[in-house]
mmCIF file of C-alpha atoms in Angstrom:
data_model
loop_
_atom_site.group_PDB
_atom_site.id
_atom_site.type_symbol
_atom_site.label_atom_id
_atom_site.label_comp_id
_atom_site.label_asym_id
_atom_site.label_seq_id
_atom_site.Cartn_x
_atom_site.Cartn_y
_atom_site.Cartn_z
ATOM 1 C CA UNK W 1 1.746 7.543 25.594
ATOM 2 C CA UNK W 2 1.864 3.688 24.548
ATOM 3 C CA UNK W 3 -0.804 1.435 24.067
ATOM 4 C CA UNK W 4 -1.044 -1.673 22.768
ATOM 5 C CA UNK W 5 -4.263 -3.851 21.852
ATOM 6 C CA UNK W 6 -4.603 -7.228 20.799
ATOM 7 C CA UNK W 7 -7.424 -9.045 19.776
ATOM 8 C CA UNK W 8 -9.125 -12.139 17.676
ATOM 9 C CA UNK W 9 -11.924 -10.934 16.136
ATOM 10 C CA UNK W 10 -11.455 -7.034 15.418
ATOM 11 C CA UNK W 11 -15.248 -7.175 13.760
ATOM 12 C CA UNK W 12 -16.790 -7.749 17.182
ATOM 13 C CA UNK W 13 -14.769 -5.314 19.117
ATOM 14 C CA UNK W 14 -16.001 -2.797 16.307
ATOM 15 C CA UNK W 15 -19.547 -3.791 16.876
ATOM 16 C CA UNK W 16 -19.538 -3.719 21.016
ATOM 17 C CA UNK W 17 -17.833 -0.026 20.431
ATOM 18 C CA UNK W 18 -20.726 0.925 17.994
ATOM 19 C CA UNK W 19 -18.433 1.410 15.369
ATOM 20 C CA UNK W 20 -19.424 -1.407 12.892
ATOM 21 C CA UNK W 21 -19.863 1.075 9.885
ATOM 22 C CA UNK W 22 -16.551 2.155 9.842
ATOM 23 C CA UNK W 23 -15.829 -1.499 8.098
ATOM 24 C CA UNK W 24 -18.649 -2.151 6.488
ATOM 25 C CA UNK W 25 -17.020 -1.033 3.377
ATOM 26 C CA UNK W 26 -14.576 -3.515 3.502
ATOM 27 C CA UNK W 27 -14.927 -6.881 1.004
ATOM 28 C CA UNK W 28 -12.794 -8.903 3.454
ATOM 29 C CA UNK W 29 -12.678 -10.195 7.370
ATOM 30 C CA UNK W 30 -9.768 -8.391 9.473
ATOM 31 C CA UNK W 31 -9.999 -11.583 12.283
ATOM 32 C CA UNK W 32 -7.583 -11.253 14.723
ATOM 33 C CA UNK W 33 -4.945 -7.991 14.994
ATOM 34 C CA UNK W 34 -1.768 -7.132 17.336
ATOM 35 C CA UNK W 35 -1.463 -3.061 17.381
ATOM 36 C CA UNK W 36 0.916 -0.924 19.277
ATOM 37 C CA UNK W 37 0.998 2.806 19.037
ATOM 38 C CA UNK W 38 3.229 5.270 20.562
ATOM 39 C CA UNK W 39 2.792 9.100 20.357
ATOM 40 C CA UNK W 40 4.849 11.915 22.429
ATOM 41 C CA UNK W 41 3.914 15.651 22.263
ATOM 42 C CA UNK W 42 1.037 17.728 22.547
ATOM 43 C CA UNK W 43 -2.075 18.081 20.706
ATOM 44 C CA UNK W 44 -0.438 20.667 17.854
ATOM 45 C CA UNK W 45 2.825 18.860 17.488
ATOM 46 C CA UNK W 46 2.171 15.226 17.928
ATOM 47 C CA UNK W 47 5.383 12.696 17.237
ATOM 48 C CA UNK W 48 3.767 9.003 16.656
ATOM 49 C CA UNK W 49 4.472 5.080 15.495
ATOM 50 C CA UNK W 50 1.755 2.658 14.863
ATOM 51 C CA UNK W 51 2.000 -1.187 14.063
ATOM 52 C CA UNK W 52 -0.483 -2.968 12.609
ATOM 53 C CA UNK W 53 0.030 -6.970 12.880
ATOM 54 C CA UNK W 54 -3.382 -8.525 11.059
ATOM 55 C CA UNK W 55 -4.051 -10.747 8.028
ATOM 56 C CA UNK W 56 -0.422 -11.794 8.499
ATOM 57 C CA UNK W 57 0.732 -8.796 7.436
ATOM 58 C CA UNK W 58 2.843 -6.062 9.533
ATOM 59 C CA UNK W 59 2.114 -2.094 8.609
ATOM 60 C CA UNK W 60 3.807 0.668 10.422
ATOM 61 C CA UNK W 61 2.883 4.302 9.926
ATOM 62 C CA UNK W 62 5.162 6.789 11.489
ATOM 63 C CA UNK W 63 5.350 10.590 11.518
ATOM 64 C CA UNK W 64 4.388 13.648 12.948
ATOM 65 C CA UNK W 65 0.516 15.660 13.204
ATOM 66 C CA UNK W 66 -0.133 19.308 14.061
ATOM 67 C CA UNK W 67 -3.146 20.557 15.203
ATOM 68 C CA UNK W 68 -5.015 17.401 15.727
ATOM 69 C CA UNK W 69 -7.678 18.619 17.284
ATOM 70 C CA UNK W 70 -9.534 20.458 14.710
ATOM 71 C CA UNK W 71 -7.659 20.543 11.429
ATOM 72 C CA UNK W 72 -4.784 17.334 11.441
ATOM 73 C CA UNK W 73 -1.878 18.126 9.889
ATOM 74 C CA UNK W 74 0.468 15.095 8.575
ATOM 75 C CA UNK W 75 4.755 15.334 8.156
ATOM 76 C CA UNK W 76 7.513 13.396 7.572
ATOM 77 C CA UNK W 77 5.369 10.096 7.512
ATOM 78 C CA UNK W 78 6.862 6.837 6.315
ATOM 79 C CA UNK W 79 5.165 3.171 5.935
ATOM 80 C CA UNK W 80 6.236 0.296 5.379
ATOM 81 C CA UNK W 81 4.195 -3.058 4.871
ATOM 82 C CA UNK W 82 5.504 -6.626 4.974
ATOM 83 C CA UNK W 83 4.103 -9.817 4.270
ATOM 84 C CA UNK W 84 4.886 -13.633 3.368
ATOM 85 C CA UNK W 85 3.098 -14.108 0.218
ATOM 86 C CA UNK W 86 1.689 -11.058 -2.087
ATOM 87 C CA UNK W 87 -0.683 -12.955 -4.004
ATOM 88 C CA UNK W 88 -2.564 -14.415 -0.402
ATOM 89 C CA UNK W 89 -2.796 -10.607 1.095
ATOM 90 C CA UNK W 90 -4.119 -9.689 -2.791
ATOM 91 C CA UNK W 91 -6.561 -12.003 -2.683
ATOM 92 C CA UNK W 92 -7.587 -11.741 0.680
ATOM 93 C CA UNK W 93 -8.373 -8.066 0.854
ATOM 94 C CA UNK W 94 -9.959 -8.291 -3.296
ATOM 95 C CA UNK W 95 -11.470 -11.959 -3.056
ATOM 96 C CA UNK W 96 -12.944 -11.312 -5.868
ATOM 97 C CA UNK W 97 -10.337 -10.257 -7.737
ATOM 98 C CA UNK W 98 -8.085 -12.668 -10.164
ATOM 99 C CA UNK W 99 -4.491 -11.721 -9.634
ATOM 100 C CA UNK W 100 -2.411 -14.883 -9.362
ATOM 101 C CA UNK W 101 1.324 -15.556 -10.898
ATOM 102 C CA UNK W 102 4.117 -17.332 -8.983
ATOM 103 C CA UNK W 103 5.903 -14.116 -8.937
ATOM 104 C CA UNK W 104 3.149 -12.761 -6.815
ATOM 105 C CA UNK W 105 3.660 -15.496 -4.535
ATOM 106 C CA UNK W 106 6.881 -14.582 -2.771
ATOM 107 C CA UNK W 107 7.101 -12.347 0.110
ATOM 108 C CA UNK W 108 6.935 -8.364 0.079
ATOM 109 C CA UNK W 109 8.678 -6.121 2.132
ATOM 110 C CA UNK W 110 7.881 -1.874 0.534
ATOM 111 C CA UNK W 111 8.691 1.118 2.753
ATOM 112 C CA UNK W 112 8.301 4.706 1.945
ATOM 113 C CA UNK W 113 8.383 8.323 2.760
ATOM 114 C CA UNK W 114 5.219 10.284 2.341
ATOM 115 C CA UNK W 115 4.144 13.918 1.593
ATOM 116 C CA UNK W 116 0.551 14.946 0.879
ATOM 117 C CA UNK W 117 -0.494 18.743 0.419
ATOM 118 C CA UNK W 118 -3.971 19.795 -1.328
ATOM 119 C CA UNK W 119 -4.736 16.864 -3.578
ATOM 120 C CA UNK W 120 -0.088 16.507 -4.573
ATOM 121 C CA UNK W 121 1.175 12.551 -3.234
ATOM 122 C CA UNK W 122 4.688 12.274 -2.931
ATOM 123 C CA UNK W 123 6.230 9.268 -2.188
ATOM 124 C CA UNK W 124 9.712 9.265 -1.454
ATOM 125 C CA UNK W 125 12.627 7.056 -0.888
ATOM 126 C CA UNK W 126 10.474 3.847 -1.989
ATOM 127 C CA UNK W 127 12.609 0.989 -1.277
ATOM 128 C CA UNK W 128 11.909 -2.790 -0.446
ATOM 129 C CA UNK W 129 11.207 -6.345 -2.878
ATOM 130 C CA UNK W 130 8.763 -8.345 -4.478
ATOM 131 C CA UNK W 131 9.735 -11.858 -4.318
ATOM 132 C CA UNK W 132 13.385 -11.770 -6.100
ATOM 133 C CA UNK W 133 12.255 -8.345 -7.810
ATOM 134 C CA UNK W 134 14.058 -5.032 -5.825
ATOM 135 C CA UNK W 135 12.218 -1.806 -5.614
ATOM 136 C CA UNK W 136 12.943 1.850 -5.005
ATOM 137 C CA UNK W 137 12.501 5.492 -6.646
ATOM 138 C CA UNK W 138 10.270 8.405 -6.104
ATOM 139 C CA UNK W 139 6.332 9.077 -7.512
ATOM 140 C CA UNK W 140 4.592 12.339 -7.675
ATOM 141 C CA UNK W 141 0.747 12.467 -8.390
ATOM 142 C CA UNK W 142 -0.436 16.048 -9.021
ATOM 143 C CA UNK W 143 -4.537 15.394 -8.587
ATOM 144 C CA UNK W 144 -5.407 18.869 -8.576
ATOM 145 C CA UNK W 145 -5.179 19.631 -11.958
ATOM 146 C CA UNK W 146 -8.467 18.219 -14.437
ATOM 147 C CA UNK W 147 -6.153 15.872 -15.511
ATOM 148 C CA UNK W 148 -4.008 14.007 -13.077
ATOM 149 C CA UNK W 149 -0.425 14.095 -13.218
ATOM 150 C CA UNK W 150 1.973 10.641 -12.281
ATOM 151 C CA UNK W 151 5.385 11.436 -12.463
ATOM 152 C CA UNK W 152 8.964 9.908 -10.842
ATOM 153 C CA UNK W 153 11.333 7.244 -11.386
ATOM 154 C CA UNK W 154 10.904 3.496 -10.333
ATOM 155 C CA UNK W 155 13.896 0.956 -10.629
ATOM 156 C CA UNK W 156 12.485 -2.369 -10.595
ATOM 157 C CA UNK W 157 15.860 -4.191 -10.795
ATOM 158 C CA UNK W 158 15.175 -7.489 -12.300
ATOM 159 C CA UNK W 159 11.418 -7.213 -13.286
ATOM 160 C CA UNK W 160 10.476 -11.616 -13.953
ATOM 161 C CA UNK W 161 7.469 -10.827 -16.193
ATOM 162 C CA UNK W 162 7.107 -14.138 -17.171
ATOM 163 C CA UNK W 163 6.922 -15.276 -13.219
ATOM 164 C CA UNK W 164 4.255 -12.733 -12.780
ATOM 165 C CA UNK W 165 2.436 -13.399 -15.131
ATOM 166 C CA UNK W 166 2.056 -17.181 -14.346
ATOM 167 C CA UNK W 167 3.162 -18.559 -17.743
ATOM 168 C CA UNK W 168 4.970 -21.404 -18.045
ATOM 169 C CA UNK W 169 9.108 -21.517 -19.135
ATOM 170 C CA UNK W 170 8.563 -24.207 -21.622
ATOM 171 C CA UNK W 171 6.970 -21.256 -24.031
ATOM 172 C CA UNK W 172 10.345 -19.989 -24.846
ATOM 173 C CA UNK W 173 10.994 -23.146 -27.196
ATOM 174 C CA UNK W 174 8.062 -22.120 -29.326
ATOM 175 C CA UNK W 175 7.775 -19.559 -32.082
ATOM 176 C CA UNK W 176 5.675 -17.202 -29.856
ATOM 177 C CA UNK W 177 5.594 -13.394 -30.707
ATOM 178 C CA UNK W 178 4.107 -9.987 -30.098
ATOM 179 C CA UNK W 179 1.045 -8.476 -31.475
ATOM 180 C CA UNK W 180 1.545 -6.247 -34.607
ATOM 181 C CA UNK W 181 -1.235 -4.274 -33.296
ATOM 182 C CA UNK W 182 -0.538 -0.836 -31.849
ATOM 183 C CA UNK W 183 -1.096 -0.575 -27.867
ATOM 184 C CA UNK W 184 -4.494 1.793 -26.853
ATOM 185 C CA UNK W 185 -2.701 4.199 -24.132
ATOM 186 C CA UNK W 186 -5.729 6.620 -24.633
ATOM 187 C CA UNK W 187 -7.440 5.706 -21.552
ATOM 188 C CA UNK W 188 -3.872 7.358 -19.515
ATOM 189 C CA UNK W 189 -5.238 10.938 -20.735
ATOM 190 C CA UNK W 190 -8.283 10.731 -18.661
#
């Protein structure tokens, strides 16, 4: 099976289907979206590749479902998510948040594999960049204990903190310097 939609106002095809609720949560307008979707199989072992093209961002979610008619069952998926400029796609899906930096201003390109069983994330093979910055390495989050577990490796390459930070290169001439004061990790137990 292949289909493939494409629309400019995604809002008012959810409303005409009766299916506004399903973004109501959302802080942000979708507007326009291109989406293909292939699948091949049978209801309990389903082989399928999406493509999202909206808020000029691409997102494709690939992978395989079992029994997806009463209890779906997700393996071997892996996403990947591209965009232009991180710090527009920030601000346009948390408007009314305040994350700026020119680091954050550069394209994005992250793809991963991904593995969820019983509240355990895995995400594997993370590669991709941030601006100039490289990515890649593996995460684990255990959420079924009482307190969550975060474990793996990330290589960052290169990490520009002053670029992401927004702060200017002319600081480096001046006599600037670290807090003394100890850093309050407490908050990582709960």
């Amino acid at each position: 099976m292949y289909q493939s939609q494409k629309t400019s106002d995604v809002e008012s095809v959810f409303q005409k289907l009766g299916m506004q609720d399903s973004l109501s949560s959302l802080p942000f307008k979708i507007g326009a979206a291109d989406v293909t979707a292939k699948a091949s199989g049978n209801p309990n072992t389903l082989k399928f590749e999406s493509n999202v093209n909206a808020l000029d961002a691409n997102m494709m979610v690939a992978g395989n479902a079992s029994n997806i008619l009463e209890n779906p069952v997700f393996k071997d998926l892996s996403f990947g998510v591209k965009h232009p400029n991180l710090e527009k796609l920030l601000s346009t899906v948390n408007p009314s948040g305040a994350t700026t930096g020119t680091g954050l201003s550069k394209p994005v390109n992250i793809s991963a594999r991904v593995g969820f069983e019983e509240n355990i994330y895995t995400f594997h093979d993370i590669e991709g960049a941030l601006g100039s910055m490289t990515l890649g390495g593996d995460i684990k989050a255990d959420l079924s204990q009482s307190v969550p577990l975060i474990s793996g490796t990330i290589d960052t390459g290169v990490f520009p903190v002053d670029s992401f930070m927004g702060t200017s290169s002319t600081a480096s001439s001046s006599d600037v310097r670290w807090s003394r004061e100890a850093i309050d990790f407490s908050w990582m137990k709960q």
